[in-house]
Every structure is written in structure tokens, then in C-alpha cells.
Coordinates of C-alpha atoms and ligand atoms in Angstrom, one line a residue:
X1 CA -246.0 -20.0 -53.8
X2 CA -245.9 -18.4 -57.2
X3 CA -247.9 -15.5 -58.4
X4 CA -249.0 -14.9 -62.0
X5 CA -247.5 -12.0 -63.9
X6 CA -250.7 -10.0 -63.8
X7 CA -250.9 -10.3 -60.0
X8 CA -247.3 -9.3 -59.5
X9 CA -247.8 -6.4 -61.9
X10 CA -250.6 -5.0 -59.7
X11 CA -248.3 -5.2 -56.7
X12 CA -245.5 -3.6 -58.6
X13 CA -247.8 -0.7 -59.6
X14 CA -248.8 -0.2 -55.9
X15 CA -245.1 0.2 -55.1
X16 CA -244.5 2.8 -57.8
X17 CA -242.7 0.4 -60.2
X18 CA -243.6 1.6 -63.7
X19 CA -245.5 -1.1 -65.7
X20 CA -247.3 -0.9 -69.0
X21 CA -251.1 -0.4 -68.9
X22 CA -252.8 -3.7 -69.1
X23 CA -256.0 -5.7 -68.6
X24 CA -256.6 -9.3 -67.8
X25 CA -258.9 -11.5 -70.1
X26 CA -260.4 -14.9 -69.8
X27 CA -262.0 -15.2 -73.3
X28 CA -260.9 -14.1 -76.8
X29 CA -263.8 -11.6 -76.8
X30 CA -262.6 -10.0 -73.6
X31 CA -259.1 -9.9 -75.1
X32 CA -260.4 -8.0 -78.1
X33 CA -262.3 -5.4 -76.1
X34 CA -259.3 -4.9 -73.8
X35 CA -257.1 -4.4 -76.8
X36 CA -259.5 -1.8 -78.2
X37 CA -259.4 0.1 -74.9
X38 CA -255.6 -0.1 -74.9
X39 CA -255.2 1.3 -78.4
X40 CA -255.1 -1.9 -80.5
X41 CA -251.4 -2.4 -80.7
X42 CA -250.8 -4.7 -77.7
X43 CA -248.9 -7.7 -76.5
X44 CA -250.9 -10.8 -75.6
X45 CA -249.3 -12.8 -72.8
X46 CA -250.3 -16.3 -71.5
X47 CA -250.6 -16.3 -67.7
X48 CA -248.8 -19.4 -66.4
X49 CA -246.5 -20.1 -63.5
X50 CA -243.5 -20.6 -65.8
X51 CA -241.1 -18.4 -67.6
X52 CA -239.8 -18.9 -71.2
X53 CA -243.2 -18.0 -72.6
X54 CA -241.7 -15.8 -75.3
X55 CA -239.8 -18.6 -77.0
X56 CA -242.8 -21.0 -76.6
X57 CA -245.4 -18.8 -78.3
X58 CA -246.9 -17.6 -75.1
X59 CA -246.1 -13.9 -75.8
X60 CA -247.4 -12.3 -79.0
X61 CA -247.1 -8.8 -80.2
X62 CA -250.1 -7.8 -82.4
X63 CA -251.1 -4.8 -84.4
X64 CA -254.8 -4.5 -83.7
X65 CA -257.7 -5.8 -81.6
X66 CA -258.8 -8.5 -84.1
X67 CA -255.3 -10.0 -84.0
X68 CA -255.3 -9.8 -80.2
X69 CA -258.6 -11.8 -80.2
X70 CA -257.1 -14.6 -82.4
X71 CA -253.8 -14.7 -80.5
X72 CA -255.8 -15.1 -77.3
X73 CA -258.0 -17.8 -78.9
X74 CA -254.7 -19.6 -79.8
X75 CA -253.6 -19.6 -76.1
X76 CA -256.7 -19.9 -73.9
X77 CA -257.8 -23.3 -72.9
X78 CA -254.6 -24.9 -74.1
X79 CA -251.5 -26.1 -72.3
X80 CA -248.4 -24.0 -72.8
X81 CA -245.1 -26.0 -72.8
X82 CA -241.9 -24.0 -72.1
X83 CA -238.4 -25.1 -71.1
X84 CA -239.5 -24.5 -67.5
X85 CA -242.6 -26.8 -67.6
X86 CA -243.0 -30.5 -67.9
X87 CA -243.7 -32.0 -71.3
X88 CA -247.4 -31.8 -70.5
X89 CA -247.2 -28.0 -69.9
X90 CA -249.5 -25.8 -67.8
X91 CA -253.0 -24.7 -68.6
X92 CA -253.6 -21.1 -69.9
X93 CA -256.9 -19.8 -68.3
X94 CA -256.1 -16.1 -68.6
X95 CA -254.1 -13.8 -70.9
X96 CA -252.7 -10.4 -70.1
X97 CA -253.4 -7.8 -72.7
X98 CA -250.7 -5.0 -72.3
X99 CA -249.9 -1.9 -74.1
X100 CA -246.7 -2.6 -76.2
X101 CA -243.5 -1.1 -74.8
X102 CA -241.1 0.2 -77.4
X103 CA -237.9 -1.5 -76.4
X104 CA -234.4 0.0 -76.7
X105 CA -232.6 -2.1 -74.0
X106 CA -233.5 -5.2 -72.0
X107 CA -232.0 -5.5 -68.6
X108 CA -232.4 -8.0 -65.7
X109 CA -233.2 -7.1 -62.1
X110 CA -234.1 -9.3 -59.2
X111 CA -234.0 -9.6 -55.5
X112 CA -233.6 -13.1 -53.9
X113 CA -232.2 -14.7 -50.8
X114 CA -228.5 -15.7 -50.9
X115 CA -228.1 -18.6 -48.5
X116 CA -224.3 -18.3 -48.5
X117 CA -224.4 -14.6 -47.7
X118 CA -227.3 -15.1 -45.3
X119 CA -228.9 -12.0 -46.7
X120 CA -231.1 -10.8 -49.5
X121 CA -229.1 -10.0 -52.7
X122 CA -230.0 -7.7 -55.5
X123 CA -228.9 -9.0 -58.9
X124 CA -228.8 -7.0 -62.1
X125 CA -227.5 -7.5 -65.6
X126 CA -227.3 -5.7 -68.8
X127 CA -227.9 -9.1 -70.5
X128 CA -231.6 -9.0 -69.8
X129 CA -234.5 -10.6 -71.7
X130 CA -232.7 -13.9 -72.0
X131 CA -232.5 -16.9 -69.7
X132 CA -230.6 -15.6 -66.7
X133 CA -229.4 -19.2 -65.8
X134 CA -227.5 -19.2 -69.2
X135 CA -226.0 -15.8 -68.5
X136 CA -224.9 -17.0 -65.0
X137 CA -223.3 -20.1 -66.4
X138 CA -221.6 -18.6 -69.4
X139 CA -220.9 -15.0 -68.4
X140 CA -221.1 -14.7 -64.6
X141 CA -219.2 -11.4 -64.8
X142 CA -222.2 -9.9 -66.5
X143 CA -224.3 -10.2 -63.4
X144 CA -223.9 -7.6 -60.7
X145 CA -224.7 -8.7 -57.2
X146 CA -225.3 -6.3 -54.4
X147 CA -225.7 -7.8 -50.9
X148 CA -228.4 -6.1 -48.8
X149 CA -228.3 -5.8 -45.1
X150 CA -231.3 -7.7 -43.7
X151 CA -231.9 -4.9 -41.1
X152 CA -231.9 -1.9 -43.4
X153 CA -231.7 -3.1 -46.9
X154 CA -229.6 -0.9 -49.1
X155 CA -229.0 2.8 -49.0
X156 CA -230.1 5.1 -51.9
X157 CA -226.5 5.8 -52.9
X158 CA -226.0 2.0 -53.2
X159 CA -229.0 1.8 -55.5
X160 CA -227.6 4.7 -57.6
X161 CA -224.2 3.0 -57.9
X162 CA -225.9 -0.2 -59.0
X163 CA -228.0 1.7 -61.6
X164 CA -224.9 3.3 -63.0
X165 CA -223.1 -0.1 -63.1
X166 CA -226.0 -1.4 -65.0
X167 CA -225.5 1.2 -67.7
X168 CA -228.5 3.4 -67.1
X169 CA -227.7 6.8 -68.7
X170 CA -227.2 9.7 -66.2
X171 CA -230.7 11.1 -66.6
X172 CA -232.3 7.8 -65.8
X173 CA -230.1 6.9 -62.8
X174 CA -232.4 8.4 -60.2
X175 CA -235.4 6.7 -61.6
X176 CA -233.7 3.3 -61.9
X177 CA -232.3 3.6 -58.3
X178 CA -235.9 4.3 -57.0
X179 CA -237.0 1.3 -58.9
X180 CA -234.3 -0.9 -57.3
X181 CA -235.3 0.4 -53.9
X182 CA -239.0 -0.2 -54.6
X183 CA -238.4 -3.7 -55.8
X184 CA -236.5 -4.4 -52.6
X185 CA -239.6 -3.1 -50.6
X186 CA -241.8 -5.4 -52.6
X187 CA -239.5 -8.3 -51.7
X188 CA -239.4 -7.6 -48.0
X189 CA -243.0 -6.5 -47.4
X190 CA -244.4 -9.5 -49.2
X191 CA -242.0 -12.1 -47.8
X192 CA -240.8 -13.1 -51.2
X193 CA -238.2 -15.7 -52.1
X194 CA -237.9 -14.0 -55.5
X195 CA -238.9 -10.7 -57.0
X196 CA -237.8 -10.5 -60.6
X197 CA -238.1 -8.2 -63.6
X198 CA -236.9 -9.8 -66.8
X199 CA -236.8 -7.8 -68.9
X200 CA -236.5 -4.4 -67.3
X201 CA -236.7 -2.1 -70.3
X202 CA -235.3 1.2 -71.3
X203 CA -237.8 2.4 -74.0
X204 CA -236.9 4.1 -77.2
X205 CA -238.3 7.3 -75.7
X206 CA -236.1 7.1 -72.6
X207 CA -238.5 5.6 -70.0
X208 CA -237.9 2.7 -67.7
X209 CA -240.6 0.0 -67.7
X210 CA -240.9 -3.4 -66.0
X211 CA -242.1 -5.5 -69.0
X212 CA -242.3 -8.8 -67.1
X213 CA -242.9 -9.4 -63.4
X214 CA -242.4 -12.5 -61.3
X215 CA -243.0 -12.9 -57.5
X216 CA -242.5 -16.1 -55.5
X217 CA -243.7 -15.9 -51.9
X218 CA -242.3 -17.9 -49.0
X219 CA -244.8 -20.6 -48.2
X220 CA -244.0 -20.4 -44.5
X221 CA -244.9 -16.7 -44.4
X222 CA -248.3 -17.1 -46.1
X223 CA -250.0 -17.2 -42.7
X224 CA -249.5 -13.5 -42.4
X225 CA -250.5 -12.6 -46.0
X226 CA -254.1 -13.7 -46.4
X227 CA -254.4 -11.4 -49.4
X228 CA -251.5 -13.1 -51.2
X229 CA -252.7 -16.6 -50.2
X230 CA -256.0 -15.9 -51.9
X231 CA -254.0 -15.5 -55.2
X232 CA -252.9 -19.1 -55.3
X233 CA -253.6 -21.0 -58.5
X234 CA -253.1 -24.7 -57.6
X235 CA -254.1 -25.8 -61.1
X236 CA -250.7 -24.5 -62.3
X237 CA -248.9 -26.9 -59.9
X238 CA -247.8 -30.4 -60.7
X239 CA -250.5 -32.9 -59.5
X240 CA -248.2 -34.8 -57.1
X241 CA -246.8 -31.6 -55.7
X242 CA -250.2 -30.4 -55.0
X243 CA -251.3 -33.6 -53.2
X244 CA -248.1 -33.5 -51.2
X245 CA -248.7 -30.0 -50.0
X246 CA -252.3 -30.8 -49.1
X247 CA -251.1 -33.8 -47.1
X248 CA -248.4 -31.8 -45.3
X249 CA -245.4 -33.8 -46.6
X250 CA -242.3 -32.5 -48.2
X251 CA -242.0 -34.1 -51.6
X252 CA -239.6 -33.5 -54.5
X253 CA -239.8 -35.6 -57.6
X254 CA -236.5 -36.6 -59.1
X255 CA -235.8 -37.6 -62.7
X256 CA -234.5 -41.1 -63.6
X257 CA -235.1 -42.7 -60.2
X258 CA -236.8 -46.0 -59.7
X259 CA -237.0 -46.3 -55.9
X260 CA -239.7 -44.5 -54.0
X261 CA -238.3 -43.4 -50.6
X262 CA -240.5 -42.8 -47.6
X263 CA -238.6 -41.3 -44.7
X264 CA -239.2 -39.2 -41.6
X265 CA -236.9 -36.2 -41.2
X266 CA -235.1 -34.3 -43.9
X267 CA -231.6 -35.4 -42.8
X268 CA -232.5 -39.0 -42.8
X269 CA -234.3 -38.5 -46.2
X270 CA -231.1 -37.1 -47.7
X271 CA -228.9 -39.9 -46.3
X272 CA -231.4 -42.4 -47.6
X273 CA -231.2 -40.9 -51.1
X274 CA -227.4 -41.0 -51.0
X275 CA -227.4 -44.6 -50.1
X276 CA -229.8 -45.7 -52.8
X277 CA -227.9 -43.6 -55.3
X278 CA -224.6 -45.2 -54.3
X279 CA -226.1 -48.7 -54.7
X280 CA -226.9 -47.8 -58.3
X281 CA -230.6 -47.6 -57.7
X282 CA -231.3 -43.9 -57.8
X283 CA -234.1 -42.5 -55.7
X284 CA -237.2 -41.3 -57.6
X285 CA -238.0 -38.7 -55.0
X286 CA -237.2 -36.9 -51.8
X287 CA -240.0 -37.5 -49.3
X288 CA -240.1 -36.4 -45.7
X289 CA -243.3 -37.2 -43.9
X290 CA -242.3 -35.1 -41.0
X291 CA -241.8 -35.9 -37.3
X292 CA -245.4 -35.9 -36.3
X293 CA -247.1 -37.7 -39.1
X294 CA -250.2 -39.7 -38.4
X295 CA -251.5 -42.8 -40.1
X296 CA -253.5 -40.9 -42.8
X297 CA -250.6 -38.8 -43.7
X298 CA -248.3 -41.8 -44.1
X299 CA -251.0 -43.5 -46.2
X300 CA -251.3 -40.5 -48.5
X301 CA -247.5 -40.2 -48.8
X302 CA -247.4 -43.9 -49.8
X303 CA -250.1 -43.3 -52.4
X304 CA -248.1 -40.4 -53.7
X305 CA -245.1 -42.6 -54.1
X306 CA -246.8 -45.3 -56.0
X307 CA -248.7 -43.0 -58.3
X308 CA -245.3 -42.0 -59.8
X309 CA -245.0 -44.3 -62.7
X310 CA -241.2 -44.4 -62.4
X311 CA -241.3 -46.0 -59.0
X312 CA -240.6 -49.8 -59.1
X313 CA -239.8 -50.5 -55.5
X314 CA -240.4 -48.7 -52.1
X315 CA -237.9 -48.1 -49.4
X316 CA -239.4 -47.2 -46.1
X317 CA -236.8 -45.9 -43.7
X318 CA -238.4 -44.7 -40.4
X319 CA -236.6 -43.8 -37.3
X320 CA -239.3 -44.0 -34.6
X321 CA -239.4 -41.1 -32.2
X322 CA -242.4 -38.9 -32.0
X323 CA -243.6 -40.8 -35.0
X324 CA -243.9 -44.4 -33.8
X325 CA -243.0 -47.2 -36.1
X326 CA -246.4 -49.0 -35.5
X327 CA -248.2 -45.9 -36.7
X328 CA -245.9 -45.6 -39.8
X329 CA -246.5 -49.3 -40.6
X330 CA -250.3 -49.0 -40.3
X331 CA -250.1 -46.0 -42.6
X332 CA -248.1 -48.0 -45.2
X333 CA -250.5 -50.9 -45.0
X334 CA -253.5 -48.5 -45.4
X335 CA -251.8 -46.7 -48.4
X336 CA -251.0 -50.0 -50.1
X337 CA -254.6 -51.2 -49.6
X338 CA -256.1 -47.9 -50.9
X339 CA -253.8 -47.7 -53.9
X340 CA -253.9 -51.5 -54.7
X341 CA -250.1 -51.3 -54.9
X342 CA -248.2 -54.7 -55.2
X343 CA -244.8 -53.1 -55.2
X344 CA -242.0 -54.7 -53.2
X345 CA -241.3 -52.8 -49.9
X346 CA -237.9 -52.7 -48.2
X347 CA -238.4 -51.6 -44.7
X348 CA -236.0 -50.4 -42.0
X349 CA -237.8 -49.6 -38.8
X350 CA -236.0 -48.6 -35.8
X351 CA -236.7 -46.8 -32.5
X352 CA -240.1 -46.5 -30.8
X353 CA -242.3 -49.5 -31.3
X354 CA -240.1 -50.9 -34.1
X355 CA -241.1 -54.5 -33.3
X356 CA -244.8 -53.7 -33.5
X357 CA -244.2 -52.0 -36.8
X358 CA -242.5 -55.0 -38.2
X359 CA -245.2 -57.3 -37.1
X360 CA -247.9 -55.1 -38.7
X361 CA -246.0 -55.1 -42.0
X362 CA -245.2 -58.9 -41.8
X363 CA -248.9 -59.7 -41.2
X364 CA -250.2 -57.4 -43.9
X365 CA -249.7 -59.8 -46.8
X366 CA -247.5 -57.2 -48.6
X367 CA -244.1 -58.2 -50.1
X368 CA -241.7 -56.8 -47.5
X369 CA -238.0 -57.3 -47.0
X370 CA -236.9 -56.3 -43.5
X371 CA -233.5 -54.7 -42.7
X372 CA -231.6 -54.5 -39.5
X373 CA -229.5 -51.5 -40.4
X374 CA -228.8 -49.0 -43.1
X375 CA -225.7 -50.7 -44.4
X376 CA -227.8 -53.4 -46.0
X377 CA -230.1 -51.0 -47.7
X378 CA -228.4 -50.5 -51.0
X379 CA -228.1 -54.3 -51.8
X380 CA -231.6 -55.0 -50.5
X381 CA -233.2 -52.3 -52.6
X382 CA -231.2 -53.3 -55.7
X383 CA -232.4 -56.9 -55.2
X384 CA -236.1 -55.9 -55.2
X385 CA -236.0 -53.9 -58.4
X386 CA -237.3 -55.6 -61.5
X387 CA -234.9 -55.6 -64.4
X388 CA -234.5 -52.2 -66.1
X389 CA -237.5 -51.4 -68.2
X390 CA -239.7 -54.3 -66.9
X391 CA -243.3 -53.4 -66.4
X392 CA -244.6 -53.4 -62.9
Ligands
GDP401 P1 -241.1 -14.7 -70.7 O1 -240.5 -15.2 -72.0 O2 -242.0 -15.7 -70.1 O3 -240.1 -14.3 -69.7 O4 -242.0 -13.5 -71.0 P2 -241.6 -11.9 -71.1 O5 -242.7 -11.1 -70.6 O6 -240.3 -11.6 -70.5 O7 -241.6 -11.7 -72.7 C1 -240.6 -12.3 -73.5 C2 -240.0 -11.3 -74.5 O8 -241.0 -10.8 -75.3 C3 -239.3 -10.1 -73.9 O9 -238.0 -10.4 -73.5 C4 -239.4 -9.1 -75.0 O10 -238.3 -9.3 -75.9 C5 -240.7 -9.5 -75.7 N1 -241.8 -8.5 -75.3 C6 -242.6 -8.7 -74.3 N2 -243.4 -7.6 -74.1 C7 -243.0 -6.8 -75.1 C8 -243.4 -5.4 -75.5 O11 -244.4 -4.8 -74.9 N3 -242.8 -4.9 -76.5 C9 -241.8 -5.5 -77.2 N4 -241.2 -4.9 -78.2 N5 -241.4 -6.7 -76.8 C10 -242.0 -7.3 -75.8
MN402 MN1 -239.5 -12.7 -68.8

């Protein structure tokens, strides 16, 4: 789950991470009065669950409260499109009005989980302010990575070494090291998958300020963070993603695919994607309905698949275990009926109650091609796909 910048800033402040004074506003009038209280010269920042706002017109430095009002009016109620959003963008409902920070240097600092290292890793770079993916791709040597020990984190001397390596001048090393340790505490205490400051700024008058703030929380840990869970803003999420989460299915939309895949189990889902990809009919999604799905969940998953306009055929690959094939088949029939979908279905049902499942699909009146094993899948799926570009 993602937090908004203003929400992350409040958490940063509680952990002693220096942030600019700021107020949140939902209307241009609120933005104006907030700017007046903050001294007029402020930065107006669209609050969306996406980075890259600066280049997309979602961050505006203004000289006075009247300009803050009109900058806010230009952002609020519109969708902001950045390189991290879809072409439709994400709605701006709030703007953060922050005291401007006089910037001398922009750095990058983040804590995330390194799967290979099986540990949290603290990453820093003097090439802050810009897209860190670009820095990582073109100048990996400019990113400093310090592995933390999951049991104790990092020691203060490790944080000081890192601060020096990042180029903090001697009289700011102590402060920067404290900030690194505090960011690490934010990360651990809140079960984050990412705690990021980009840019972390050295001001012209020699202070350190977190100018941007990003926190992503591990969904599976939200049960123990009711306060964080309350900060969710589902409107910022992609519609299909939101429906998938509500239904309890793991769904990832993929670009350029035409086959909607419905599978139980993550491993089988990945194998299914590989097979359709190899057959020259790329999958439109990853979808794992889970081991214990019921009819309604299967039906909702089916409806998710067919509401993706890229999907031209459906491949149902169920290995019946705890999830019985007859239940899966009923769910598919229900989903097809409720969505009115006429898409061709390729079905491979094996395991518990596979015969019943086939019969239910065969009797449903839907267009179904049955397979006996996975080796037939590529050709069968390819055969059901309408010619490229044909309308469904
Ligand atoms: P992002 O583009 O979504 O990551 O938004 P940021 O909060 O990182 O802002 C983008 C850029 O705007 C920063 O890298 C800064 O260069 C600039 N910026 C943001 N706030 C301030 C500020 O208070 N003062 C100055 N001088 N620049 C700012
Ligand atoms: Mn940023």
C-alpha cells in the first residue's frame, strides 16, 4: 500500500527527520490561506500515488499566496499524468503547500528490501532529484548500497561512513547519519517495502531537509497497522487492481498481451504465462485465484479478465486440489453470464472433480476448447485468437 507524500511527511516528522513546514489543502482557497500562514513563498505539490510530478507540472514553486491559489486551482480536480502513471493519470484531490527549501545539493536516500541479500538495504546517491532508475541503469557506481542486518539494522558508525561517502561535509555528517538511522527506524517500525527521500537536500544555509517523502507499506503487514491502513486512498489505484484486491486474487496486468489467463497457484500461473508467451500469444495478465477460491471469487476473477479490453481469449488452467474443478467451472460460467462475455475459452482442468468441471463447462453454452495436457495449450490458445486487431 502506498502513502501520500503528506502522510509520509507526518511520519518522518515523528521520527525526527527534518521536513519543511507544510499544510494540506483540498481547495484553492485553502491553498491560499495555507500559503499566507507559511510566508507566501511556497511550493505547491499535487498529492498522488506516483512520482515524476516535478516534470509533469505537479510541483510548482510560487512567489506568493495568490500564485499558490492559482497553482492549486490548476491541479485540484484534474488527473495528473506522469511517467509513472497510466495515460489516464491519477486524480489530484489534495495539494501540499510547503515552505520552499533553498536547495544547494539534491541527494537520494532510501531503504528497501533486497531479495538477493535477504536483508534490508540502505541506498544513497549524490545523484538525487532525478529518476533513480536512470541513475541505476546508466551510472550504477553512483549508488551506494549498505546492507543492514535484519536483527539490529546498522550501527551508528556505519551510518556515519555512509554519510561521508555521500559527500556530506564534516559538520553535517552527524546529522545525516542520524537521519539515515531514523529513516531505517521508519522502515522497520512501519513494515515498509520502501522508505524513500528523493531529493534529500542540503540547503544553501547548510541544513539537511527531506524535500520529498515516499513510503510503501507491506500489504501483508497491514493487519497490525490499523493507523496506516486508515490512510489508504483506493481512488489512486488502477480500477482492475482495486477490484482484484477486493476479491482477494493476485492480478498483474501485462502490456501487449491478448490472452486472459485464469490459474490457481502462483507457480502454475507463471508456467502458464511462459507457455502462452512461447506460443506467440502473449498473456495479458498474471492471475492467481489462490488455492481456496470459491465460486464467487472465480466469477469476479473472470469478470476482471474480460473487462480488460486487450483480452481476446481466455485460458483457464486449474489444477484441482483444495479448489475443486467443478467449483472453478461454476465460477467461470457465473462470471461469463454476469459479464455477458462471448470470448472463446480454452480450458485445462485436472485433479479433483475434473470430469464434473468439464461437464459444467460443456453444458454451459459457452465456446470452450478442452485440453488434456499443457503441451497442447500454446497451439490451442493461438487457434482461438481472432486475427490481430480484429474486434471482439
Ligand atoms: P517528484 O517529481 O514527484 O519526485 O516530486 P519532488 O517532491 O521530488 O519535487 C520535484 C523537484 O522539484 C525536486 O527534485 C526539486 O528539484 C524541486 N523542488 C521541490 N520542492 C522544492 C523546494 O522547496 N525548493 C526548491 N528549490 N525546489 C523544490
Ligand atoms: Mn521526488
